[in-house]
Short mmCIF file of C-alpha atoms in Angstrom, two decimals:
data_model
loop_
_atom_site.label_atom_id
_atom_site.label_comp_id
_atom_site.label_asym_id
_atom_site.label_seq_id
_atom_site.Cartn_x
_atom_site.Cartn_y
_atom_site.Cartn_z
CA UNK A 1 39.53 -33.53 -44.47
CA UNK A 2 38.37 -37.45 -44.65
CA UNK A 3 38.77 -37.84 -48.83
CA UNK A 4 35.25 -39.87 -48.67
CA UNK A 5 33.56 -36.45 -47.01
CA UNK A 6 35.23 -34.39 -49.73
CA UNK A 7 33.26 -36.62 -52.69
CA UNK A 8 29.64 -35.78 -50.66
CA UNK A 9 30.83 -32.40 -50.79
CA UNK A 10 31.56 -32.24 -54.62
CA UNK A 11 28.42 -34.01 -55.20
CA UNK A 12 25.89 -32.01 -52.67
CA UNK A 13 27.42 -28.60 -52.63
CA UNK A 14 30.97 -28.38 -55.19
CA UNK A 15 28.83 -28.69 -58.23
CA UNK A 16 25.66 -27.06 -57.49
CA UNK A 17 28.10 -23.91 -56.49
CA UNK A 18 29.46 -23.96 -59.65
CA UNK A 19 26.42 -23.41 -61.21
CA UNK A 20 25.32 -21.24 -59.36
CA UNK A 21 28.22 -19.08 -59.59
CA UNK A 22 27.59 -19.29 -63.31
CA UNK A 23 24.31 -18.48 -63.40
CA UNK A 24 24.55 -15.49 -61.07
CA UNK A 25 27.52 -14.27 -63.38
CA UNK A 26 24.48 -14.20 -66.19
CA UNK A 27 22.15 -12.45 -63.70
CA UNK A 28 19.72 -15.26 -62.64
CA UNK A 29 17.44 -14.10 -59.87
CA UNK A 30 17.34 -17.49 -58.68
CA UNK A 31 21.31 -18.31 -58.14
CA UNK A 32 21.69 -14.32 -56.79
CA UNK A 33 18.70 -15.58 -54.47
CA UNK A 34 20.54 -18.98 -52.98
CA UNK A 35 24.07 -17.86 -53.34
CA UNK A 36 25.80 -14.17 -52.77
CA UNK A 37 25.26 -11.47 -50.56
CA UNK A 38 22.16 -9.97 -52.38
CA UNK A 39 20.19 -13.11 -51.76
CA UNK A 40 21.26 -12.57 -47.54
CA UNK A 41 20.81 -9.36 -47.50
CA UNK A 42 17.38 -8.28 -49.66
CA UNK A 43 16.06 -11.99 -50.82
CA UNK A 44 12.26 -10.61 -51.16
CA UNK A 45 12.69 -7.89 -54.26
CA UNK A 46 14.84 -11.47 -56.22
CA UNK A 47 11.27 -13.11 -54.85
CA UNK A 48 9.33 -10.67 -56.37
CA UNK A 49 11.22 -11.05 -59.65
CA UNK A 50 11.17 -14.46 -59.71
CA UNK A 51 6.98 -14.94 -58.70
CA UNK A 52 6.84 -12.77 -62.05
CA UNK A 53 8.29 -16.22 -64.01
CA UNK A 54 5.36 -18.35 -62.78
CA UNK A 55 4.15 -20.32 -60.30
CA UNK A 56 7.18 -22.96 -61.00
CA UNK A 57 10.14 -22.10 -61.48
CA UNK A 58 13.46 -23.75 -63.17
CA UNK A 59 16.94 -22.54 -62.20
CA UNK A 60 20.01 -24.14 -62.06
CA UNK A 61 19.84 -26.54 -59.33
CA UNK A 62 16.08 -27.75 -59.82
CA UNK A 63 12.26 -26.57 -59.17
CA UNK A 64 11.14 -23.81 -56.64
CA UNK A 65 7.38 -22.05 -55.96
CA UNK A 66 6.74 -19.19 -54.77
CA UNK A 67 2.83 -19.25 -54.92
CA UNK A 68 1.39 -19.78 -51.50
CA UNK A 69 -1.09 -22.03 -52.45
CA UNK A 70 1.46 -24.57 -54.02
CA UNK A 71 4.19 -24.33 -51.50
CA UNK A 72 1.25 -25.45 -48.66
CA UNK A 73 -0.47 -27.60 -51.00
CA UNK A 74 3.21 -29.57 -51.39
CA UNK A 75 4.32 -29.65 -47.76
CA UNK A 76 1.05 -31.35 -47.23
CA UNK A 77 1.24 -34.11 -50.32
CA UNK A 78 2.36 -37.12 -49.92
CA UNK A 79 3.47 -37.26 -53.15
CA UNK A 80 5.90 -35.73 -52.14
CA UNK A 81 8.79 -36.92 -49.80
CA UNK A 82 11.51 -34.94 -47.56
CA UNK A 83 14.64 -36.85 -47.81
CA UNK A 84 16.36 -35.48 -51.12
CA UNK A 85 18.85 -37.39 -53.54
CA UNK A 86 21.95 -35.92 -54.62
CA UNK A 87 20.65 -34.03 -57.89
CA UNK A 88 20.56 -36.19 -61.06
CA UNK A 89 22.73 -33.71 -63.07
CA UNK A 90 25.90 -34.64 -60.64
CA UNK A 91 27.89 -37.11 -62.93
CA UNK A 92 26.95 -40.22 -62.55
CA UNK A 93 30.25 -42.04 -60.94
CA UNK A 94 30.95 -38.83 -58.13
CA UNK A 95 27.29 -39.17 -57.72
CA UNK A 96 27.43 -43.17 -56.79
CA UNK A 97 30.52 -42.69 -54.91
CA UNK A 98 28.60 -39.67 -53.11
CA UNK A 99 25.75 -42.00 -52.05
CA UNK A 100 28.21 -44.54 -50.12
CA UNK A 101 29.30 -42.10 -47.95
CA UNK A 102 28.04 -42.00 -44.42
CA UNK A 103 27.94 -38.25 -42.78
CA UNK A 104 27.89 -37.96 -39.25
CA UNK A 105 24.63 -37.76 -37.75
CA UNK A 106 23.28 -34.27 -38.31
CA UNK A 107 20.29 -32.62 -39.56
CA UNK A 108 20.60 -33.46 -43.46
CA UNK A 109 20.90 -36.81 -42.87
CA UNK A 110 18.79 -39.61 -41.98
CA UNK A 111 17.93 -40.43 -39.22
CA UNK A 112 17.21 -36.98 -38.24
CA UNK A 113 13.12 -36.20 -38.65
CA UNK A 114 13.91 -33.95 -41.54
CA UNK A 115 14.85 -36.03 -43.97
CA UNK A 116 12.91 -39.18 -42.95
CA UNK A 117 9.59 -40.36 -44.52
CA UNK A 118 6.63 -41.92 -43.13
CA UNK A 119 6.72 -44.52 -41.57
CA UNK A 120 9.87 -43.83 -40.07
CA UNK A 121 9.50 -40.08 -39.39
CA UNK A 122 6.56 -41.26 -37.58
CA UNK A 123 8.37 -43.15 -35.46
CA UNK A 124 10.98 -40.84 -34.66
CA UNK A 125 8.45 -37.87 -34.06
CA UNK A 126 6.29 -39.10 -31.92
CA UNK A 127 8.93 -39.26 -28.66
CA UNK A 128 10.47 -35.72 -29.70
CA UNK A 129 6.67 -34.37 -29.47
CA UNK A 130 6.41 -35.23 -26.24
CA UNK A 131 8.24 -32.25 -25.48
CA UNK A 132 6.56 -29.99 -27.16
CA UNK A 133 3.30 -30.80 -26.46
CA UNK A 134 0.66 -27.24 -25.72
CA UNK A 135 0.49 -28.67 -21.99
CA UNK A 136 4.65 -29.33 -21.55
CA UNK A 137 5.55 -25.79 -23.17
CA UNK A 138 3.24 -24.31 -21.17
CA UNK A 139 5.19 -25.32 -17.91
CA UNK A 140 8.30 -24.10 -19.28
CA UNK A 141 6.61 -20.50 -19.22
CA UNK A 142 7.76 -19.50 -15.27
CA UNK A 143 11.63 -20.46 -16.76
CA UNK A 144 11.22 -18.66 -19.78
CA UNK A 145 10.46 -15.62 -17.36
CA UNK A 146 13.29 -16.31 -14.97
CA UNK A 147 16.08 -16.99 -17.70
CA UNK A 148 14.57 -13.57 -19.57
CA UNK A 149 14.57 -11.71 -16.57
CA UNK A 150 18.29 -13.11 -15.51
CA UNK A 151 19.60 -11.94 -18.53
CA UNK A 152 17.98 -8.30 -18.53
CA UNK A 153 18.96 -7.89 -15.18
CA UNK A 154 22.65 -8.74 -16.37
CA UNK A 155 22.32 -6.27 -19.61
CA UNK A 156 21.43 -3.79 -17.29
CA UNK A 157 24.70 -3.98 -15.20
CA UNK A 158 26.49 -3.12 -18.17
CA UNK A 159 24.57 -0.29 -20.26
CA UNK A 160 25.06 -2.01 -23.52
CA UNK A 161 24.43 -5.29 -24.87
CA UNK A 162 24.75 -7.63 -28.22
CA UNK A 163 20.97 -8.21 -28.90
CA UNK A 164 21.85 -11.51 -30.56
CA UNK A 165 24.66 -12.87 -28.65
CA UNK A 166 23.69 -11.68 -25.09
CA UNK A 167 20.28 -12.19 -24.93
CA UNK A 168 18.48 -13.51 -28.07
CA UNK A 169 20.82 -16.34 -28.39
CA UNK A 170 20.62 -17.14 -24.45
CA UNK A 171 17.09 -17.14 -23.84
CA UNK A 172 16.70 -20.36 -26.48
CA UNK A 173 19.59 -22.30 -25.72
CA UNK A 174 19.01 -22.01 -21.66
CA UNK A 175 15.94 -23.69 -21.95
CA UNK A 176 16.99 -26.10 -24.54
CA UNK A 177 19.76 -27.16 -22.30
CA UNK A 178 17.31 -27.67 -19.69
CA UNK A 179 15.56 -29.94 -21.61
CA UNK A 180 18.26 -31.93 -22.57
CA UNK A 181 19.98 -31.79 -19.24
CA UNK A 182 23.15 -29.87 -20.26
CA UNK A 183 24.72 -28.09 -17.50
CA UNK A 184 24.90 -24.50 -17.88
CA UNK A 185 28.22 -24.37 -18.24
CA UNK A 186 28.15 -25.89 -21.76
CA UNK A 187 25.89 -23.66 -23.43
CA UNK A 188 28.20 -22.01 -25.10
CA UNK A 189 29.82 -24.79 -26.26
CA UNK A 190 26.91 -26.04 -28.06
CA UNK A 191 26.21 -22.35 -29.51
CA UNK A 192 29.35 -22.62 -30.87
CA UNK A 193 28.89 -25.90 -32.48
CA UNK A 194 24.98 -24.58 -33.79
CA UNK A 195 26.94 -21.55 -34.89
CA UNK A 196 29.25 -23.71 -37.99
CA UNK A 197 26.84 -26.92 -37.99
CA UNK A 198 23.90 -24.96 -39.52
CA UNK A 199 25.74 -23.79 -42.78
CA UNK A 200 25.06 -27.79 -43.73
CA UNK A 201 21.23 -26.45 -44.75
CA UNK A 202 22.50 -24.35 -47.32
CA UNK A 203 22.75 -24.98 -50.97
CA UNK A 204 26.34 -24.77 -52.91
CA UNK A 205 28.63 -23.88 -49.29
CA UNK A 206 32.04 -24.12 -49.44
CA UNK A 207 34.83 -27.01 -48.71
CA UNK A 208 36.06 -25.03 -46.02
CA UNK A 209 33.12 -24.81 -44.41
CA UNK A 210 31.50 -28.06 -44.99
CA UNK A 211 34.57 -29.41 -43.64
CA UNK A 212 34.38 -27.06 -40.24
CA UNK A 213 30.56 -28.06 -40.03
CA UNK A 214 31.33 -32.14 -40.09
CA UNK A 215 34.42 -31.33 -37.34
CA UNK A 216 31.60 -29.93 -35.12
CA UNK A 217 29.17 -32.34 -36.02
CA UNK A 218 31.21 -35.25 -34.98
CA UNK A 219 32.25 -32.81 -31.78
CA UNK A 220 29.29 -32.35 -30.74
CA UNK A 221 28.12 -36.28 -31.20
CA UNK A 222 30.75 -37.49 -29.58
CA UNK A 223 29.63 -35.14 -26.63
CA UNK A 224 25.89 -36.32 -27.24
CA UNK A 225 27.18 -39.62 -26.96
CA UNK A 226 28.70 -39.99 -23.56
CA UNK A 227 25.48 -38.02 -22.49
CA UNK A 228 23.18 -40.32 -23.50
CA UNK A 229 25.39 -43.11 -21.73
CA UNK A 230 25.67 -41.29 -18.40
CA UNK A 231 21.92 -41.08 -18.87
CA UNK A 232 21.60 -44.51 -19.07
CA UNK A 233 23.13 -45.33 -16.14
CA UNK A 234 21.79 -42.17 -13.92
CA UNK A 235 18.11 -41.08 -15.53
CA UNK A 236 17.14 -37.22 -14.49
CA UNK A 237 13.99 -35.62 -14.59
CA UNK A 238 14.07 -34.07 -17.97
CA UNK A 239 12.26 -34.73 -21.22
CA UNK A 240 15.60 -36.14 -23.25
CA UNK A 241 16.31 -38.56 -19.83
CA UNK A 242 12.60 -39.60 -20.42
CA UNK A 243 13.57 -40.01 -24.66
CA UNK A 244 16.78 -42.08 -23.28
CA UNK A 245 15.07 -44.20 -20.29
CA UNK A 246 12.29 -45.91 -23.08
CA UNK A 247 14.45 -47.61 -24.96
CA UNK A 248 12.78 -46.81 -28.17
CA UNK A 249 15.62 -45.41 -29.98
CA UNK A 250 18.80 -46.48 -30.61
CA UNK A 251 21.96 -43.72 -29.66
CA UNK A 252 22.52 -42.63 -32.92
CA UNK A 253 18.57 -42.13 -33.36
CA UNK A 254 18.97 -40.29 -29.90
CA UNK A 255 21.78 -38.22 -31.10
CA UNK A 256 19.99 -37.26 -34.63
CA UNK A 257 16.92 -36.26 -32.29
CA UNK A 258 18.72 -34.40 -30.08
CA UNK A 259 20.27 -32.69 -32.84
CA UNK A 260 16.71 -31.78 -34.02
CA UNK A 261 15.65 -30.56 -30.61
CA UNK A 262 18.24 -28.42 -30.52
CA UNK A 263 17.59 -26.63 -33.61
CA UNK A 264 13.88 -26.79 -33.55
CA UNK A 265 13.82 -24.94 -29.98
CA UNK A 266 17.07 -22.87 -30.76
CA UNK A 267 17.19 -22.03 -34.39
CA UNK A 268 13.48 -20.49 -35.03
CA UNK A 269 13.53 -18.74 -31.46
CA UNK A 270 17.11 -16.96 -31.46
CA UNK A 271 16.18 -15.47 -35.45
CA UNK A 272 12.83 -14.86 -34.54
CA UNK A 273 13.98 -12.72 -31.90
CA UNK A 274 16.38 -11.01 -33.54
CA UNK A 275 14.18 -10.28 -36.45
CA UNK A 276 11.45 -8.63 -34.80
CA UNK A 277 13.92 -6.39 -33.43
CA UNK A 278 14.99 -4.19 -36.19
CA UNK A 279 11.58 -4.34 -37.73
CA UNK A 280 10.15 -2.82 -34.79
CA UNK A 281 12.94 -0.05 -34.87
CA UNK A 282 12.62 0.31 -38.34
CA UNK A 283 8.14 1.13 -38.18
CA UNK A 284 7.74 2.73 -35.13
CA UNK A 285 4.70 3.36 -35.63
CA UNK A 286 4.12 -0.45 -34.96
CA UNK A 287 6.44 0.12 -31.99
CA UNK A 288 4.36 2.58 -30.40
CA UNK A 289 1.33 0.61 -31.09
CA UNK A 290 2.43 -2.51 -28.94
CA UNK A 291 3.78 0.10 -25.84
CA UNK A 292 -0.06 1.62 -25.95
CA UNK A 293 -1.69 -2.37 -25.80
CA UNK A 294 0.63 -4.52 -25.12
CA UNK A 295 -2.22 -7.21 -25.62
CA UNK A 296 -1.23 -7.37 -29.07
CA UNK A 297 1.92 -8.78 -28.97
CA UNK A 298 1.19 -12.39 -29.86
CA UNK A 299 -0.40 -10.90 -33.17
CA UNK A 300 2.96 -8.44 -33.46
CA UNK A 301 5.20 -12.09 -33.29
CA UNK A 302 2.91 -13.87 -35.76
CA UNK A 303 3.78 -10.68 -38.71
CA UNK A 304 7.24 -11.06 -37.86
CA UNK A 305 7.16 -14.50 -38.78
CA UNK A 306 5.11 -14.07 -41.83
CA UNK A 307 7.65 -10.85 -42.72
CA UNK A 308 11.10 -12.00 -42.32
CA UNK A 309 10.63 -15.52 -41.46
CA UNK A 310 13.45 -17.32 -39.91
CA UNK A 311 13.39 -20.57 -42.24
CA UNK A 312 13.26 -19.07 -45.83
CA UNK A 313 13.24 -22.20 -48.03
CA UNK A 314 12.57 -26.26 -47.76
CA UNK A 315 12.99 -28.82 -50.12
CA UNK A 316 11.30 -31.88 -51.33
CA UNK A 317 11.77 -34.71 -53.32
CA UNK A 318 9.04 -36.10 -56.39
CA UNK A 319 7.94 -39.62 -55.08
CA UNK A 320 5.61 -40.46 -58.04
CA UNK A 321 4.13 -38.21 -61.29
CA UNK A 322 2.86 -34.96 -60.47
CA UNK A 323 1.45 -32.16 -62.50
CA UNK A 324 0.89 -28.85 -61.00
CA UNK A 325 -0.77 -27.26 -63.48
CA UNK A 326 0.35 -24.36 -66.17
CA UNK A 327 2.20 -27.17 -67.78
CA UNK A 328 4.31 -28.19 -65.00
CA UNK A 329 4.68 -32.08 -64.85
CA UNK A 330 7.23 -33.46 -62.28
CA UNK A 331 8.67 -36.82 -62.16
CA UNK A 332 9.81 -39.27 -59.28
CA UNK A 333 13.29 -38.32 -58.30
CA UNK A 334 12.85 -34.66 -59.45
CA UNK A 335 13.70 -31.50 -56.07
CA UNK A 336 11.69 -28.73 -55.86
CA UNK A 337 12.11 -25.76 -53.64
CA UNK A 338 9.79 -24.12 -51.71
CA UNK A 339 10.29 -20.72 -51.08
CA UNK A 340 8.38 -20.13 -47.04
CA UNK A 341 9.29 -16.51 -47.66
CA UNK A 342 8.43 -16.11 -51.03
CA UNK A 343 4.43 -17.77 -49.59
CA UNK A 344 4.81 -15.37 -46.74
CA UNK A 345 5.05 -12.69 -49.20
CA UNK A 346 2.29 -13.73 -51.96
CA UNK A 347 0.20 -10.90 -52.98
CA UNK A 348 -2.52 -13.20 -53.85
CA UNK A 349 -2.78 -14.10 -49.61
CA UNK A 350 -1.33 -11.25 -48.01
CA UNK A 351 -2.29 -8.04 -49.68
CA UNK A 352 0.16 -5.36 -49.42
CA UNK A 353 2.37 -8.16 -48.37
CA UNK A 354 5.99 -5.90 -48.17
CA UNK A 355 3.62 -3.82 -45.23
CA UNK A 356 4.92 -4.91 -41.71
CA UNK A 357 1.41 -4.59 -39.51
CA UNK A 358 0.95 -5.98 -36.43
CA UNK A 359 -2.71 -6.06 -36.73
CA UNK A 360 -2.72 -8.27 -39.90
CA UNK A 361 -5.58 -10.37 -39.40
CA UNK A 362 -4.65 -13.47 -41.07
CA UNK A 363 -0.90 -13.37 -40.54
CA UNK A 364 -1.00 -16.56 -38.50
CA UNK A 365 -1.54 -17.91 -41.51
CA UNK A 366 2.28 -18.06 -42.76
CA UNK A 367 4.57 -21.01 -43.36
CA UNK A 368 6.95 -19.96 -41.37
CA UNK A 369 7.04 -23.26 -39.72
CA UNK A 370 5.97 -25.12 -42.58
CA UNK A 371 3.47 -27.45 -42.65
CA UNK A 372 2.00 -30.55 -42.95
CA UNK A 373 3.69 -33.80 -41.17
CA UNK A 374 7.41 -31.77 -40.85
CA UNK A 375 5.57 -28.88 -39.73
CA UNK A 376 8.38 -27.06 -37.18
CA UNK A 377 7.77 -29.24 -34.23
CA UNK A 378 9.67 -26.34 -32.05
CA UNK A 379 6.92 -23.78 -32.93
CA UNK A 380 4.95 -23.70 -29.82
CA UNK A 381 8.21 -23.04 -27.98
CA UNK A 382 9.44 -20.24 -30.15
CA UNK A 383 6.53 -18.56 -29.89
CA UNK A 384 5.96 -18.81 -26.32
CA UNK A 385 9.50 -17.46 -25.46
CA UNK A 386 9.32 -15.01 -28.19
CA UNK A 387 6.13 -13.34 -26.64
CA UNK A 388 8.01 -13.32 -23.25
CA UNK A 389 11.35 -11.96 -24.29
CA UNK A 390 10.72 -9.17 -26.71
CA UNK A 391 8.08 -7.29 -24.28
CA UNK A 392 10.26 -7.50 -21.38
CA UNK A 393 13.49 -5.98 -23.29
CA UNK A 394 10.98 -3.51 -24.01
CA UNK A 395 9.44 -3.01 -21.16
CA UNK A 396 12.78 -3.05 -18.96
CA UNK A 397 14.82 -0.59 -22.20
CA UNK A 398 12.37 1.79 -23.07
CA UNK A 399 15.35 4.42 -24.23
CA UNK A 400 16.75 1.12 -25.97
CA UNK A 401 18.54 1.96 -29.70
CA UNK A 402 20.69 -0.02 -31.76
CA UNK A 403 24.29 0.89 -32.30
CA UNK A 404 25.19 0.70 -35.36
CA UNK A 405 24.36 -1.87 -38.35
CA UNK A 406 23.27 -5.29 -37.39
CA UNK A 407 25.45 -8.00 -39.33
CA UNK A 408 23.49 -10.95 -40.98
CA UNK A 409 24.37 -14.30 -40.50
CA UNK A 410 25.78 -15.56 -43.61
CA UNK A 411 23.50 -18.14 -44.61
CA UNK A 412 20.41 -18.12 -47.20
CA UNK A 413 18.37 -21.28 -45.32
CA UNK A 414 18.03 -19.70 -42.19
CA UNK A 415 17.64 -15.99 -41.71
CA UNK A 416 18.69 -13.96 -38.54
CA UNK A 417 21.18 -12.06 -37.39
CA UNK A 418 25.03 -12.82 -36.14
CA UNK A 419 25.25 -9.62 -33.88
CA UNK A 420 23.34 -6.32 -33.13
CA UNK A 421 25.21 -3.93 -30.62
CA UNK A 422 22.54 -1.66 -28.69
CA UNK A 423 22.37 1.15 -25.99
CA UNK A 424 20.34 -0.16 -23.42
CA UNK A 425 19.64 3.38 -21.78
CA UNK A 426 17.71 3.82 -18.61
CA UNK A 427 16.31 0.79 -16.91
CA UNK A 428 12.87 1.06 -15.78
CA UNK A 429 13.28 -2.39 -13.60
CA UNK A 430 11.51 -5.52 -13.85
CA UNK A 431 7.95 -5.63 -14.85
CA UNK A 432 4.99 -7.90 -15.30
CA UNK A 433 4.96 -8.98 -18.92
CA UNK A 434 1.46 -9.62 -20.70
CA UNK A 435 1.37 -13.59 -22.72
CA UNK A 436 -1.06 -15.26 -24.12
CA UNK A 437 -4.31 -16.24 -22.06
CA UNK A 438 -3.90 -19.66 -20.52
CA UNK A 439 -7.03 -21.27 -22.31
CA UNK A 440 -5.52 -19.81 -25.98
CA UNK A 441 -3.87 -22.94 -28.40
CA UNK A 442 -0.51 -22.07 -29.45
CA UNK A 443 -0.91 -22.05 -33.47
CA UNK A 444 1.32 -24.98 -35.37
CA UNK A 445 1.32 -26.93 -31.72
#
């Protein structure tokens, strides 16, 4: 590995892992919560423990909330700002020497839309939103179908499937690859690359796979890269040739966004798939309830969000003094976490929060895809495929069980599942599948 990477490494992830390992060897809900195999595979009952501190909390790499009305309230301040320094406690000369190295374009790094700022997130945003627009995800709907119904119709053939990799996984990534003109062939390529890229989000990771996630990243950008020039010279008819043809961004800017589409209309949609899956299994009660009126299944996507959301935590960065009350005063250049799961989960806006209903009447109201100006700009997509895909599996499995223990990713940012054998059982064939009425607004659009 490049020596330069290996000092951002130290800096960003070596010695936050160290304390965190040393912390969680004292029994700190917080490091057991961002590091270990507790925090992957039960994070809410460390949430619950930790909501019991305060509204703030201080661990060992920084601030987190876990109140509801905080973590909105701070998405949606401009006080506060989304590109994050290396933390202040790194020693000061790895720390320098950290911020003089140059990543690869990938998500954690400017210019990629998550870390940016206004004015320039603006900037970047506003030709990635083009695609994802109430009116241009709507028109994806008839592929969504097709791809969904390709894909059953291939589970079928063979009586058993991996949930994840054979069909929650391929319903996303077909129709991001349409978007960015990929031919098919690639797709797995680039799920792959997604598949040891995405460990970059997490706090304290290790050398190894930092360095396997920076391989990819320039991998994949050097892919990106000839795309965007054979683009250039021979413009299709799809929304990234559009992004190219304008001349408004320069290629790396092209590459960071295309990076960014590729997570916002993978990422959310493949673990919000998966999710719902096991959930269902697991109540069903809540099952049988969507087979009786199928009408509700929009509501049934929105609690599986707000339950086991796919995006647990986001960060942000203290741009000028702010107090948040109970004695809690921040100060420019200060990180604070903010737990999405732990506001999905607050007593005080969900009551009975741990209860998975589908008829929850204000579970729309989660922060699953954040909020604010970095609201999840992929959320109208997710959704849209998420309310085709799961009724049809359903629909087209109904003796459908899974087979054996679904494995967790290993990650504590993102939340989903790696693989989930199932027996598909009888197939009762292709059928219409009930979606949201054409006038509705696709919530976080």
């Amino acid at each position: 590995m490049n020596a330069r990477y290996a000092v951002r490494w130290a800096a960003e992830h070596g010695v936050p892992r160290l304390a965190l390992r040393a912390q969680r060897r004292l029994g700190d809900p917080f490091a057991r919560l961002l590091s270990g195999a507790e925090g992957r595979s039960d994070p809410y009952s460390l949430i619950d423990q930790l909501r019991g501190t305060g509204s703030v909390h201080t661990g060992p790499v920084g601030y987190a909330t876990f109140d509801y009305r905080l973590c909105r309230a701070i998405l949606r301040d401009r006080r506060f700002g989304a590109r994050t320094p290396i933390d202040p406690a790194v020693p000061g000369p790895l720390r320098r020497n950290a911020e003089r190295v140059v990543l690869p374009p990938n998500l954690t790094e400017a210019p990629s839309m998550l870390m940016l700022d206004p004015p320039e997130h603006s900037r970047m945003r506003k030709p990635v939103a083009s695609a994802f627009t109430p009116r241009a995800v709507a028109r994806l709907g008839d592929r969504v179908r097709a791809v969904t119904t390709e894909l059953l119709d291939a589970m079928s053939a063979r009586g058993s499937a991996d949930l994840i990799g054979d069909f929650a996984a391929q319903v996303p990534i077909a129709i991001i690859a349409e978007m960015l003109g990929f031919p098919a062939a690639d797709r797995e390529l680039f799920l792959r690359w997604g598949d040891v890229v995405t460990p970059l989000l997490d706090v304290g990771i290790s050398r190894r796979t930092h360095r396997r996630a920076i391989d990819a990243t320039a991998a994949m950008n050097g892919y990106l890269a000839a795309h965007i020039e054979k683009l250039r010279r021979e413009p299709r008819e799809n929304i990234f040739s559009v992004m190219v043809s304008s001349g408004d961004l320069s290629t790396t800017e092209l590459i960071a966004n295309a990076n960014l589409l590729m997570a916002a209309g993978f990422e959310t949609t493949v673990n919000v798939i998966g999710n719902a899956i096991p959930l269902l299994f697991s109540h069903p009660d809540q099952l049988d309830l969507l087979r009786a009126e199928p009408q509700r299944w929009p509501g049934a996507i929105e609690e599986v969000l707000r339950f086991d959301p796919p995006v647990q935590i986001a960060a942000r960065r203290v741009l000028e003094p702010v107090d948040l009350g109970a004695g809690v005063h921040l100060q420019p250049g200060k990180s604070i976490i903010v737990s999405l799961a732990g506001a999905n989960r607050d007593p005080a806006h969900f009551p009975d929060p741990h209860r998975f209903d589908i008829t929850r009447t204000n579970a729309k109201e989660h922060l699953s895809f954040g909020s604010g100006i970095h609201a999840c700009i992929g959320a109208s997509l997710a959704r849209l495929q998420a309310a085709h895909a799961l009724p049809a599996l359903f629909e087209r499995f109904p003796d459908l069980r899974l087979d054996g223990e679904p494995s967790r990713r290993g990650l504590s940012t993102l939340r989903g599942y790696q693989h989930m054998p199932a027996r598909l059982g009888r197939s009762a064939g292709a059928r219409a599948v009930p979606s949201m009425a054409s006038g509705d607004r696709v919530p976080g659009s």
